[in-house]
């Protein structure tokens, strides 16, 4: 990686870190999730950056892939995961935190478990480290709190314009001896739950990504697909953004493009036993000696 690229990764990380701190500073029990999403996204745009994906605001048993729709009336409450991604010319930061919006603050330990697992995982990052050992540490840390890690969600490598590139970072001991290499950029994201530690697909999320070109007959669908490809490449986007630009009739086009398999529509990810899930995520760069935390 040359120094110009390194600057971009660092800048994307800095903006991501500040945007998540901003979201944390404004989130309140009972506020509209749509307002929280739009204010945070505006914060990122004001920094002349764009989004690596729509901000995920996932409550309680929903581990990920929940984002407000246009006219959404859901409020911030319970155990809220805020997961955001910044893109600077495709250089990405991906980070998250969990806030406890309950009156009795009943999720303190569950939040601490995923944060501590992330701390411990970061300490292990260096060239030559086996990814199975990182997963083992995450699993042990979360188990020490009496919770379970979500085993079918994992961290991942980041590359320019590629949110889920190459390597995965497991949240349990998968025995993998695949090794980290200097220069890799990684998102590490432990999830802790009081439940079984497996997630399954839930409702459609309104989060999509471009799959392939398609010769749509409908001129609006054609225009929308071209816009998506140019604007987001293969990074996930929200139907809310498309409606903002093209109006509500764009929803029909999105459905048609999904059916034609030009777009992938993500599902919400829900814990199997409907138990609450916490998440902590940071973006790190593997350096010669260890790692540099780019975003947290
Ligand atoms: Mn994330
Ligand atoms: Mn991630």
PDB file of C-alpha atoms and ligand atoms in Angstrom:
ATOM      1  CA  UNK A   1       0.000   0.000   0.000  1.00  0.00           C
ATOM      2  CA  UNK A   2       1.462   3.385  -0.944  1.00  0.00           C
ATOM      3  CA  UNK A   3       1.313   6.440   1.306  1.00  0.00           C
ATOM      4  CA  UNK A   4      -1.505   8.029  -0.695  1.00  0.00           C
ATOM      5  CA  UNK A   5      -3.682   4.979  -0.124  1.00  0.00           C
ATOM      6  CA  UNK A   6      -2.727   4.884   3.528  1.00  0.00           C
ATOM      7  CA  UNK A   7      -3.854   8.503   3.862  1.00  0.00           C
ATOM      8  CA  UNK A   8      -7.257   7.592   2.413  1.00  0.00           C
ATOM      9  CA  UNK A   9      -7.733   4.619   4.747  1.00  0.00           C
ATOM     10  CA  UNK A  10      -6.791   6.824   7.689  1.00  0.00           C
ATOM     11  CA  UNK A  11      -9.051   9.662   6.626  1.00  0.00           C
ATOM     12  CA  UNK A  12     -12.013   7.296   6.066  1.00  0.00           C
ATOM     13  CA  UNK A  13     -11.284   5.892   9.530  1.00  0.00           C
ATOM     14  CA  UNK A  14     -11.146   9.301  11.168  1.00  0.00           C
ATOM     15  CA  UNK A  15     -14.437  10.414   9.630  1.00  0.00           C
ATOM     16  CA  UNK A  16     -16.068   7.112  10.617  1.00  0.00           C
ATOM     17  CA  UNK A  17     -14.839   7.421  14.204  1.00  0.00           C
ATOM     18  CA  UNK A  18     -16.152  10.974  14.454  1.00  0.00           C
ATOM     19  CA  UNK A  19     -19.472  10.109  12.828  1.00  0.00           C
ATOM     20  CA  UNK A  20     -20.094   7.259  15.273  1.00  0.00           C
ATOM     21  CA  UNK A  21     -19.156   9.510  18.209  1.00  0.00           C
ATOM     22  CA  UNK A  22     -21.623  12.044  16.817  1.00  0.00           C
ATOM     23  CA  UNK A  23     -24.388   9.411  16.552  1.00  0.00           C
ATOM     24  CA  UNK A  24     -23.663   8.375  20.138  1.00  0.00           C
ATOM     25  CA  UNK A  25     -23.905  11.978  21.282  1.00  0.00           C
ATOM     26  CA  UNK A  26     -27.349  12.546  19.769  1.00  0.00           C
ATOM     27  CA  UNK A  27     -29.073   9.200  20.298  1.00  0.00           C
ATOM     28  CA  UNK A  28     -31.828   9.265  22.910  1.00  0.00           C
ATOM     29  CA  UNK A  29     -34.498   6.833  23.965  1.00  0.00           C
ATOM     30  CA  UNK A  30     -37.669   7.599  21.994  1.00  0.00           C
ATOM     31  CA  UNK A  31     -36.076   9.592  19.174  1.00  0.00           C
ATOM     32  CA  UNK A  32     -36.938   8.711  15.607  1.00  0.00           C
ATOM     33  CA  UNK A  33     -34.520   6.245  14.022  1.00  0.00           C
ATOM     34  CA  UNK A  34     -35.010   8.019  10.719  1.00  0.00           C
ATOM     35  CA  UNK A  35     -33.855  11.282  12.276  1.00  0.00           C
ATOM     36  CA  UNK A  36     -30.842   9.557  13.848  1.00  0.00           C
ATOM     37  CA  UNK A  37     -29.922   7.990  10.494  1.00  0.00           C
ATOM     38  CA  UNK A  38     -30.352  11.171   8.481  1.00  0.00           C
ATOM     39  CA  UNK A  39     -28.441  13.382  10.912  1.00  0.00           C
ATOM     40  CA  UNK A  40     -25.553  10.929  11.028  1.00  0.00           C
ATOM     41  CA  UNK A  41     -25.496  10.544   7.265  1.00  0.00           C
ATOM     42  CA  UNK A  42     -25.541  14.327   6.872  1.00  0.00           C
ATOM     43  CA  UNK A  43     -22.593  14.536   9.264  1.00  0.00           C
ATOM     44  CA  UNK A  44     -20.653  12.202   6.965  1.00  0.00           C
ATOM     45  CA  UNK A  45     -21.643  14.104   3.820  1.00  0.00           C
ATOM     46  CA  UNK A  46     -20.656  17.397   5.410  1.00  0.00           C
ATOM     47  CA  UNK A  47     -17.181  15.903   5.777  1.00  0.00           C
ATOM     48  CA  UNK A  48     -17.107  15.382   1.992  1.00  0.00           C
ATOM     49  CA  UNK A  49     -17.238  11.623   2.372  1.00  0.00           C
ATOM     50  CA  UNK A  50     -19.869   9.150   1.274  1.00  0.00           C
ATOM     51  CA  UNK A  51     -21.251   5.932   2.660  1.00  0.00           C
ATOM     52  CA  UNK A  52     -19.837   2.434   2.465  1.00  0.00           C
ATOM     53  CA  UNK A  53     -23.376   1.269   3.366  1.00  0.00           C
ATOM     54  CA  UNK A  54     -26.520   2.745   4.928  1.00  0.00           C
ATOM     55  CA  UNK A  55     -26.232   3.216   8.673  1.00  0.00           C
ATOM     56  CA  UNK A  56     -27.558   0.090  10.382  1.00  0.00           C
ATOM     57  CA  UNK A  57     -29.711   0.818  13.416  1.00  0.00           C
ATOM     58  CA  UNK A  58     -30.636  -2.624  14.676  1.00  0.00           C
ATOM     59  CA  UNK A  59     -32.620  -3.190  17.844  1.00  0.00           C
ATOM     60  CA  UNK A  60     -32.568  -6.000  20.390  1.00  0.00           C
ATOM     61  CA  UNK A  61     -32.614  -9.434  18.663  1.00  0.00           C
ATOM     62  CA  UNK A  62     -31.846  -7.939  15.259  1.00  0.00           C
ATOM     63  CA  UNK A  63     -28.072  -8.280  14.984  1.00  0.00           C
ATOM     64  CA  UNK A  64     -27.648  -6.271  11.783  1.00  0.00           C
ATOM     65  CA  UNK A  65     -29.112  -5.098   8.467  1.00  0.00           C
ATOM     66  CA  UNK A  66     -31.840  -2.868   9.767  1.00  0.00           C
ATOM     67  CA  UNK A  67     -32.021   0.673   8.437  1.00  0.00           C
ATOM     68  CA  UNK A  68     -34.892   3.171   8.490  1.00  0.00           C
ATOM     69  CA  UNK A  69     -37.097   3.457   5.415  1.00  0.00           C
ATOM     70  CA  UNK A  70     -38.589   6.680   4.088  1.00  0.00           C
ATOM     71  CA  UNK A  71     -41.423   7.707   6.452  1.00  0.00           C
ATOM     72  CA  UNK A  72     -40.201   5.191   9.029  1.00  0.00           C
ATOM     73  CA  UNK A  73     -41.843   5.664  12.428  1.00  0.00           C
ATOM     74  CA  UNK A  74     -39.652   3.371  14.504  1.00  0.00           C
ATOM     75  CA  UNK A  75     -38.001   4.851  17.550  1.00  0.00           C
ATOM     76  CA  UNK A  76     -34.671   4.321  19.280  1.00  0.00           C
ATOM     77  CA  UNK A  77     -35.169   2.005  22.256  1.00  0.00           C
ATOM     78  CA  UNK A  78     -33.893  -1.141  23.913  1.00  0.00           C
ATOM     79  CA  UNK A  79     -30.496  -2.424  22.898  1.00  0.00           C
ATOM     80  CA  UNK A  80     -29.486  -0.419  19.828  1.00  0.00           C
ATOM     81  CA  UNK A  81     -26.583  -1.298  17.550  1.00  0.00           C
ATOM     82  CA  UNK A  82     -25.302   1.587  15.432  1.00  0.00           C
ATOM     83  CA  UNK A  83     -23.096   0.348  12.603  1.00  0.00           C
ATOM     84  CA  UNK A  84     -21.816   2.746   9.981  1.00  0.00           C
ATOM     85  CA  UNK A  85     -19.465   2.753   7.040  1.00  0.00           C
ATOM     86  CA  UNK A  86     -17.648   5.644   5.426  1.00  0.00           C
ATOM     87  CA  UNK A  87     -16.303   5.539   1.901  1.00  0.00           C
ATOM     88  CA  UNK A  88     -13.682   7.913   0.632  1.00  0.00           C
ATOM     89  CA  UNK A  89     -13.218   7.092  -3.056  1.00  0.00           C
ATOM     90  CA  UNK A  90     -13.975   3.505  -2.072  1.00  0.00           C
ATOM     91  CA  UNK A  91     -11.573   3.398   0.876  1.00  0.00           C
ATOM     92  CA  UNK A  92     -13.760   2.173   3.681  1.00  0.00           C
ATOM     93  CA  UNK A  93     -14.128   2.344   7.412  1.00  0.00           C
ATOM     94  CA  UNK A  94     -16.650   0.033   9.091  1.00  0.00           C
ATOM     95  CA  UNK A  95     -17.374   0.402  12.782  1.00  0.00           C
ATOM     96  CA  UNK A  96     -20.110   0.035  15.321  1.00  0.00           C
ATOM     97  CA  UNK A  97     -21.111   0.349  18.927  1.00  0.00           C
ATOM     98  CA  UNK A  98     -24.115  -0.653  21.005  1.00  0.00           C
ATOM     99  CA  UNK A  99     -26.074   1.613  23.322  1.00  0.00           C
ATOM    100  CA  UNK A 100     -28.425   0.621  26.121  1.00  0.00           C
ATOM    101  CA  UNK A 101     -31.565   2.756  25.957  1.00  0.00           C
ATOM    102  CA  UNK A 102     -33.471   0.863  28.648  1.00  0.00           C
ATOM    103  CA  UNK A 103     -34.441   2.736  31.816  1.00  0.00           C
ATOM    104  CA  UNK A 104     -32.965   0.102  34.078  1.00  0.00           C
ATOM    105  CA  UNK A 105     -29.757  -0.202  31.999  1.00  0.00           C
ATOM    106  CA  UNK A 106     -30.110  -3.940  31.816  1.00  0.00           C
ATOM    107  CA  UNK A 107     -27.639  -4.535  29.002  1.00  0.00           C
ATOM    108  CA  UNK A 108     -24.451  -3.119  30.556  1.00  0.00           C
ATOM    109  CA  UNK A 109     -22.701  -6.500  30.759  1.00  0.00           C
ATOM    110  CA  UNK A 110     -23.848  -7.656  27.342  1.00  0.00           C
ATOM    111  CA  UNK A 111     -22.403  -4.496  25.777  1.00  0.00           C
ATOM    112  CA  UNK A 112     -19.211  -4.833  27.789  1.00  0.00           C
ATOM    113  CA  UNK A 113     -18.757  -8.424  26.576  1.00  0.00           C
ATOM    114  CA  UNK A 114     -18.586  -7.515  22.877  1.00  0.00           C
ATOM    115  CA  UNK A 115     -16.396  -4.474  23.570  1.00  0.00           C
ATOM    116  CA  UNK A 116     -13.969  -6.482  25.676  1.00  0.00           C
ATOM    117  CA  UNK A 117     -13.861  -9.209  23.016  1.00  0.00           C
ATOM    118  CA  UNK A 118     -12.967  -6.536  20.464  1.00  0.00           C
ATOM    119  CA  UNK A 119     -10.225  -5.124  22.739  1.00  0.00           C
ATOM    120  CA  UNK A 120      -8.749  -8.579  23.180  1.00  0.00           C
ATOM    121  CA  UNK A 121      -8.946  -9.397  19.469  1.00  0.00           C
ATOM    122  CA  UNK A 122      -7.192  -6.149  18.522  1.00  0.00           C
ATOM    123  CA  UNK A 123      -4.332  -7.001  20.899  1.00  0.00           C
ATOM    124  CA  UNK A 124      -3.683 -10.184  18.903  1.00  0.00           C
ATOM    125  CA  UNK A 125      -3.553  -8.573  15.459  1.00  0.00           C
ATOM    126  CA  UNK A 126      -0.135  -8.803  13.827  1.00  0.00           C
ATOM    127  CA  UNK A 127       1.354 -10.369  10.689  1.00  0.00           C
ATOM    128  CA  UNK A 128       1.412 -14.156  10.940  1.00  0.00           C
ATOM    129  CA  UNK A 129      -1.432 -14.360  13.488  1.00  0.00           C
ATOM    130  CA  UNK A 130      -3.831 -17.216  12.724  1.00  0.00           C
ATOM    131  CA  UNK A 131      -7.434 -16.087  12.351  1.00  0.00           C
ATOM    132  CA  UNK A 132      -8.661 -19.110  14.330  1.00  0.00           C
ATOM    133  CA  UNK A 133      -6.740 -17.831  17.357  1.00  0.00           C
ATOM    134  CA  UNK A 134      -8.481 -14.462  17.121  1.00  0.00           C
ATOM    135  CA  UNK A 135     -11.834 -16.235  16.953  1.00  0.00           C
ATOM    136  CA  UNK A 136     -10.896 -18.361  19.960  1.00  0.00           C
ATOM    137  CA  UNK A 137     -10.053 -15.250  21.985  1.00  0.00           C
ATOM    138  CA  UNK A 138     -13.365 -13.612  21.040  1.00  0.00           C
ATOM    139  CA  UNK A 139     -15.276 -16.744  22.000  1.00  0.00           C
ATOM    140  CA  UNK A 140     -13.442 -17.127  25.323  1.00  0.00           C
ATOM    141  CA  UNK A 141     -13.932 -13.490  26.245  1.00  0.00           C
ATOM    142  CA  UNK A 142     -17.667 -13.466  25.522  1.00  0.00           C
ATOM    143  CA  UNK A 143     -18.146 -16.846  27.239  1.00  0.00           C
ATOM    144  CA  UNK A 144     -16.377 -15.521  30.347  1.00  0.00           C
ATOM    145  CA  UNK A 145     -19.318 -13.126  30.753  1.00  0.00           C
ATOM    146  CA  UNK A 146     -21.763 -16.016  30.491  1.00  0.00           C
ATOM    147  CA  UNK A 147     -22.916 -15.043  26.974  1.00  0.00           C
ATOM    148  CA  UNK A 148     -22.529 -16.645  23.563  1.00  0.00           C
ATOM    149  CA  UNK A 149     -20.727 -15.206  20.519  1.00  0.00           C
ATOM    150  CA  UNK A 150     -22.746 -15.145  17.304  1.00  0.00           C
ATOM    151  CA  UNK A 151     -20.888 -17.787  15.347  1.00  0.00           C
ATOM    152  CA  UNK A 152     -22.392 -17.264  11.917  1.00  0.00           C
ATOM    153  CA  UNK A 153     -21.460 -13.602  11.683  1.00  0.00           C
ATOM    154  CA  UNK A 154     -17.846 -12.631  11.238  1.00  0.00           C
ATOM    155  CA  UNK A 155     -15.383  -9.836  10.688  1.00  0.00           C
ATOM    156  CA  UNK A 156     -13.878  -9.361   7.268  1.00  0.00           C
ATOM    157  CA  UNK A 157     -11.137  -7.885   5.195  1.00  0.00           C
ATOM    158  CA  UNK A 158     -11.711  -4.529   3.487  1.00  0.00           C
ATOM    159  CA  UNK A 159     -10.402  -3.485   0.126  1.00  0.00           C
ATOM    160  CA  UNK A 160     -11.117  -0.452  -1.990  1.00  0.00           C
ATOM    161  CA  UNK A 161     -14.796  -0.628  -3.061  1.00  0.00           C
ATOM    162  CA  UNK A 162     -15.050  -4.048  -1.443  1.00  0.00           C
ATOM    163  CA  UNK A 163     -16.738  -4.278   1.945  1.00  0.00           C
ATOM    164  CA  UNK A 164     -16.380  -8.028   2.332  1.00  0.00           C
ATOM    165  CA  UNK A 165     -13.093  -8.886   0.687  1.00  0.00           C
ATOM    166  CA  UNK A 166     -11.119 -12.126   0.980  1.00  0.00           C
ATOM    167  CA  UNK A 167     -10.429 -12.978   4.584  1.00  0.00           C
ATOM    168  CA  UNK A 168     -13.020 -13.455   7.333  1.00  0.00           C
ATOM    169  CA  UNK A 169     -12.342 -13.012  11.051  1.00  0.00           C
ATOM    170  CA  UNK A 170     -14.389 -15.604  12.943  1.00  0.00           C
ATOM    171  CA  UNK A 171     -16.126 -14.926  16.250  1.00  0.00           C
ATOM    172  CA  UNK A 172     -15.326 -18.438  17.503  1.00  0.00           C
ATOM    173  CA  UNK A 173     -12.491 -20.935  17.266  1.00  0.00           C
ATOM    174  CA  UNK A 174     -12.871 -22.319  13.747  1.00  0.00           C
ATOM    175  CA  UNK A 175      -9.374 -23.835  13.883  1.00  0.00           C
ATOM    176  CA  UNK A 176      -8.318 -21.879  10.810  1.00  0.00           C
ATOM    177  CA  UNK A 177      -4.579 -21.420  10.426  1.00  0.00           C
ATOM    178  CA  UNK A 178      -4.984 -18.751   7.741  1.00  0.00           C
ATOM    179  CA  UNK A 179      -2.607 -15.955   8.708  1.00  0.00           C
ATOM    180  CA  UNK A 180      -2.885 -12.178   8.756  1.00  0.00           C
ATOM    181  CA  UNK A 181      -0.512 -10.247   6.524  1.00  0.00           C
ATOM    182  CA  UNK A 182       0.991  -6.802   6.859  1.00  0.00           C
ATOM    183  CA  UNK A 183      -1.015  -4.194   4.961  1.00  0.00           C
ATOM    184  CA  UNK A 184      -4.375  -5.923   5.346  1.00  0.00           C
ATOM    185  CA  UNK A 185      -7.275  -3.759   6.466  1.00  0.00           C
ATOM    186  CA  UNK A 186      -9.733  -5.647   8.671  1.00  0.00           C
ATOM    187  CA  UNK A 187     -13.090  -5.047  10.278  1.00  0.00           C
ATOM    188  CA  UNK A 188     -13.303  -7.068  13.486  1.00  0.00           C
ATOM    189  CA  UNK A 189     -16.816  -7.361  14.882  1.00  0.00           C
ATOM    190  CA  UNK A 190     -17.706  -9.568  17.828  1.00  0.00           C
ATOM    191  CA  UNK A 191     -21.410 -10.058  18.577  1.00  0.00           C
ATOM    192  CA  UNK A 192     -22.528 -11.247  22.015  1.00  0.00           C
ATOM    193  CA  UNK A 193     -25.945 -12.608  22.901  1.00  0.00           C
ATOM    194  CA  UNK A 194     -27.844 -14.127  25.796  1.00  0.00           C
ATOM    195  CA  UNK A 195     -29.325 -16.539  23.241  1.00  0.00           C
ATOM    196  CA  UNK A 196     -27.989 -19.405  21.182  1.00  0.00           C
ATOM    197  CA  UNK A 197     -25.516 -17.403  19.118  1.00  0.00           C
ATOM    198  CA  UNK A 198     -26.925 -18.134  15.690  1.00  0.00           C
ATOM    199  CA  UNK A 199     -28.619 -15.664  13.419  1.00  0.00           C
ATOM    200  CA  UNK A 200     -31.105 -16.311  10.665  1.00  0.00           C
ATOM    201  CA  UNK A 201     -32.713 -14.218   7.957  1.00  0.00           C
ATOM    202  CA  UNK A 202     -35.559 -11.934   8.950  1.00  0.00           C
ATOM    203  CA  UNK A 203     -37.611  -9.419   6.994  1.00  0.00           C
ATOM    204  CA  UNK A 204     -36.292  -7.673   3.859  1.00  0.00           C
ATOM    205  CA  UNK A 205     -34.153  -4.736   4.998  1.00  0.00           C
ATOM    206  CA  UNK A 206     -34.443  -2.163   2.220  1.00  0.00           C
ATOM    207  CA  UNK A 207     -30.664  -2.491   1.849  1.00  0.00           C
ATOM    208  CA  UNK A 208     -29.554  -3.540  -1.622  1.00  0.00           C
ATOM    209  CA  UNK A 209     -26.419  -3.925  -3.641  1.00  0.00           C
ATOM    210  CA  UNK A 210     -25.587  -3.984  -7.318  1.00  0.00           C
ATOM    211  CA  UNK A 211     -25.058  -7.459  -8.757  1.00  0.00           C
ATOM    212  CA  UNK A 212     -24.909  -7.117 -12.507  1.00  0.00           C
ATOM    213  CA  UNK A 213     -25.917  -5.090 -15.501  1.00  0.00           C
ATOM    214  CA  UNK A 214     -29.366  -5.776 -16.826  1.00  0.00           C
ATOM    215  CA  UNK A 215     -31.108  -4.446 -19.894  1.00  0.00           C
ATOM    216  CA  UNK A 216     -34.270  -3.250 -18.172  1.00  0.00           C
ATOM    217  CA  UNK A 217     -37.127  -2.348 -20.498  1.00  0.00           C
ATOM    218  CA  UNK A 218     -38.576   0.138 -18.056  1.00  0.00           C
ATOM    219  CA  UNK A 219     -36.675   3.418 -18.630  1.00  0.00           C
ATOM    220  CA  UNK A 220     -36.816   4.378 -14.945  1.00  0.00           C
ATOM    221  CA  UNK A 221     -35.356   1.033 -13.856  1.00  0.00           C
ATOM    222  CA  UNK A 222     -32.636   1.492 -16.442  1.00  0.00           C
ATOM    223  CA  UNK A 223     -31.809   4.942 -15.171  1.00  0.00           C
ATOM    224  CA  UNK A 224     -31.830   3.811 -11.542  1.00  0.00           C
ATOM    225  CA  UNK A 225     -29.553   0.850 -12.209  1.00  0.00           C
ATOM    226  CA  UNK A 226     -27.053   3.036 -14.061  1.00  0.00           C
ATOM    227  CA  UNK A 227     -27.120   5.506 -11.175  1.00  0.00           C
ATOM    228  CA  UNK A 228     -26.559   2.742  -8.616  1.00  0.00           C
ATOM    229  CA  UNK A 229     -23.655   1.267 -10.506  1.00  0.00           C
ATOM    230  CA  UNK A 230     -21.953   4.605 -10.881  1.00  0.00           C
ATOM    231  CA  UNK A 231     -22.692   5.947  -7.417  1.00  0.00           C
ATOM    232  CA  UNK A 232     -22.301   2.919  -5.152  1.00  0.00           C
ATOM    233  CA  UNK A 233     -20.375   0.395  -7.270  1.00  0.00           C
ATOM    234  CA  UNK A 234     -20.935  -2.845  -5.352  1.00  0.00           C
ATOM    235  CA  UNK A 235     -21.347  -1.200  -1.973  1.00  0.00           C
ATOM    236  CA  UNK A 236     -24.721  -1.575  -0.234  1.00  0.00           C
ATOM    237  CA  UNK A 237     -27.231   1.276  -0.447  1.00  0.00           C
ATOM    238  CA  UNK A 238     -30.654   2.077   0.979  1.00  0.00           C
ATOM    239  CA  UNK A 239     -33.939   2.206  -0.909  1.00  0.00           C
ATOM    240  CA  UNK A 240     -34.488   5.414   1.114  1.00  0.00           C
ATOM    241  CA  UNK A 241     -31.688   7.122  -0.843  1.00  0.00           C
ATOM    242  CA  UNK A 242     -33.152   5.960  -4.150  1.00  0.00           C
ATOM    243  CA  UNK A 243     -36.629   7.204  -3.205  1.00  0.00           C
ATOM    244  CA  UNK A 244     -35.110  10.546  -2.241  1.00  0.00           C
ATOM    245  CA  UNK A 245     -33.597  10.899  -5.694  1.00  0.00           C
ATOM    246  CA  UNK A 246     -36.225   9.261  -7.929  1.00  0.00           C
ATOM    247  CA  UNK A 247     -39.462   9.421  -5.907  1.00  0.00           C
ATOM    248  CA  UNK A 248     -41.575   6.599  -4.463  1.00  0.00           C
ATOM    249  CA  UNK A 249     -42.223   5.023  -7.874  1.00  0.00           C
ATOM    250  CA  UNK A 250     -38.548   3.969  -7.724  1.00  0.00           C
ATOM    251  CA  UNK A 251     -39.649   1.244  -5.289  1.00  0.00           C
ATOM    252  CA  UNK A 252     -41.334  -0.629  -8.161  1.00  0.00           C
ATOM    253  CA  UNK A 253     -38.149  -0.417 -10.191  1.00  0.00           C
ATOM    254  CA  UNK A 254     -36.071  -1.701  -7.278  1.00  0.00           C
ATOM    255  CA  UNK A 255     -38.418  -4.667  -6.955  1.00  0.00           C
ATOM    256  CA  UNK A 256     -38.182  -5.380 -10.686  1.00  0.00           C
ATOM    257  CA  UNK A 257     -34.387  -5.119 -10.615  1.00  0.00           C
ATOM    258  CA  UNK A 258     -34.275  -7.441  -7.626  1.00  0.00           C
ATOM    259  CA  UNK A 259     -36.445  -9.965  -9.475  1.00  0.00           C
ATOM    260  CA  UNK A 260     -34.186  -9.715 -12.508  1.00  0.00           C
ATOM    261  CA  UNK A 261     -31.243 -10.419 -10.189  1.00  0.00           C
ATOM    262  CA  UNK A 262     -29.551  -7.178 -11.109  1.00  0.00           C
ATOM    263  CA  UNK A 263     -29.725  -6.225  -7.422  1.00  0.00           C
ATOM    264  CA  UNK A 264     -29.339  -8.203  -4.236  1.00  0.00           C
ATOM    265  CA  UNK A 265     -31.796  -7.356  -1.441  1.00  0.00           C
ATOM    266  CA  UNK A 266     -30.383  -8.034   2.019  1.00  0.00           C
ATOM    267  CA  UNK A 267     -32.515  -9.526   4.768  1.00  0.00           C
ATOM    268  CA  UNK A 268     -32.443  -8.438   8.375  1.00  0.00           C
ATOM    269  CA  UNK A 269     -30.276 -10.728  10.492  1.00  0.00           C
ATOM    270  CA  UNK A 270     -32.118 -11.947  13.568  1.00  0.00           C
ATOM    271  CA  UNK A 271     -30.926 -14.058  16.485  1.00  0.00           C
ATOM    272  CA  UNK A 272     -32.561 -17.479  16.228  1.00  0.00           C
ATOM    273  CA  UNK A 273     -33.977 -17.544  19.751  1.00  0.00           C
ATOM    274  CA  UNK A 274     -34.975 -13.840  19.532  1.00  0.00           C
ATOM    275  CA  UNK A 275     -32.462 -12.995  22.258  1.00  0.00           C
ATOM    276  CA  UNK A 276     -30.795  -9.559  22.446  1.00  0.00           C
ATOM    277  CA  UNK A 277     -27.482  -9.111  20.636  1.00  0.00           C
ATOM    278  CA  UNK A 278     -24.697  -6.559  21.222  1.00  0.00           C
ATOM    279  CA  UNK A 279     -21.968  -5.698  18.727  1.00  0.00           C
ATOM    280  CA  UNK A 280     -18.662  -3.844  18.769  1.00  0.00           C
ATOM    281  CA  UNK A 281     -16.669  -3.220  15.597  1.00  0.00           C
ATOM    282  CA  UNK A 282     -13.442  -1.506  14.647  1.00  0.00           C
ATOM    283  CA  UNK A 283     -11.414  -1.135  11.459  1.00  0.00           C
ATOM    284  CA  UNK A 284      -7.717  -1.911  11.842  1.00  0.00           C
ATOM    285  CA  UNK A 285      -4.651  -1.940   9.617  1.00  0.00           C
ATOM    286  CA  UNK A 286      -2.172  -4.791  10.085  1.00  0.00           C
ATOM    287  CA  UNK A 287       1.242  -3.158  10.511  1.00  0.00           C
ATOM    288  CA  UNK A 288       4.736  -4.627  10.740  1.00  0.00           C
ATOM    289  CA  UNK A 289       4.610  -4.963  14.518  1.00  0.00           C
ATOM    290  CA  UNK A 290       0.904  -5.235  15.274  1.00  0.00           C
ATOM    291  CA  UNK A 291      -1.911  -3.020  14.142  1.00  0.00           C
ATOM    292  CA  UNK A 292      -3.123   0.532  13.840  1.00  0.00           C
ATOM    293  CA  UNK A 293      -6.756   1.152  14.790  1.00  0.00           C
ATOM    294  CA  UNK A 294      -8.163   3.171  11.914  1.00  0.00           C
ATOM    295  CA  UNK A 295     -11.730   3.520  13.184  1.00  0.00           C
ATOM    296  CA  UNK A 296     -13.546   2.684  16.363  1.00  0.00           C
TER     297      UNK A 296
HETATM  298 MN1  LIG B   1     -20.232  -2.872  10.338  1.00  0.00          MN
HETATM  299 MN1  LIG B   2     -18.316  -5.174   9.158  1.00  0.00          MN
END
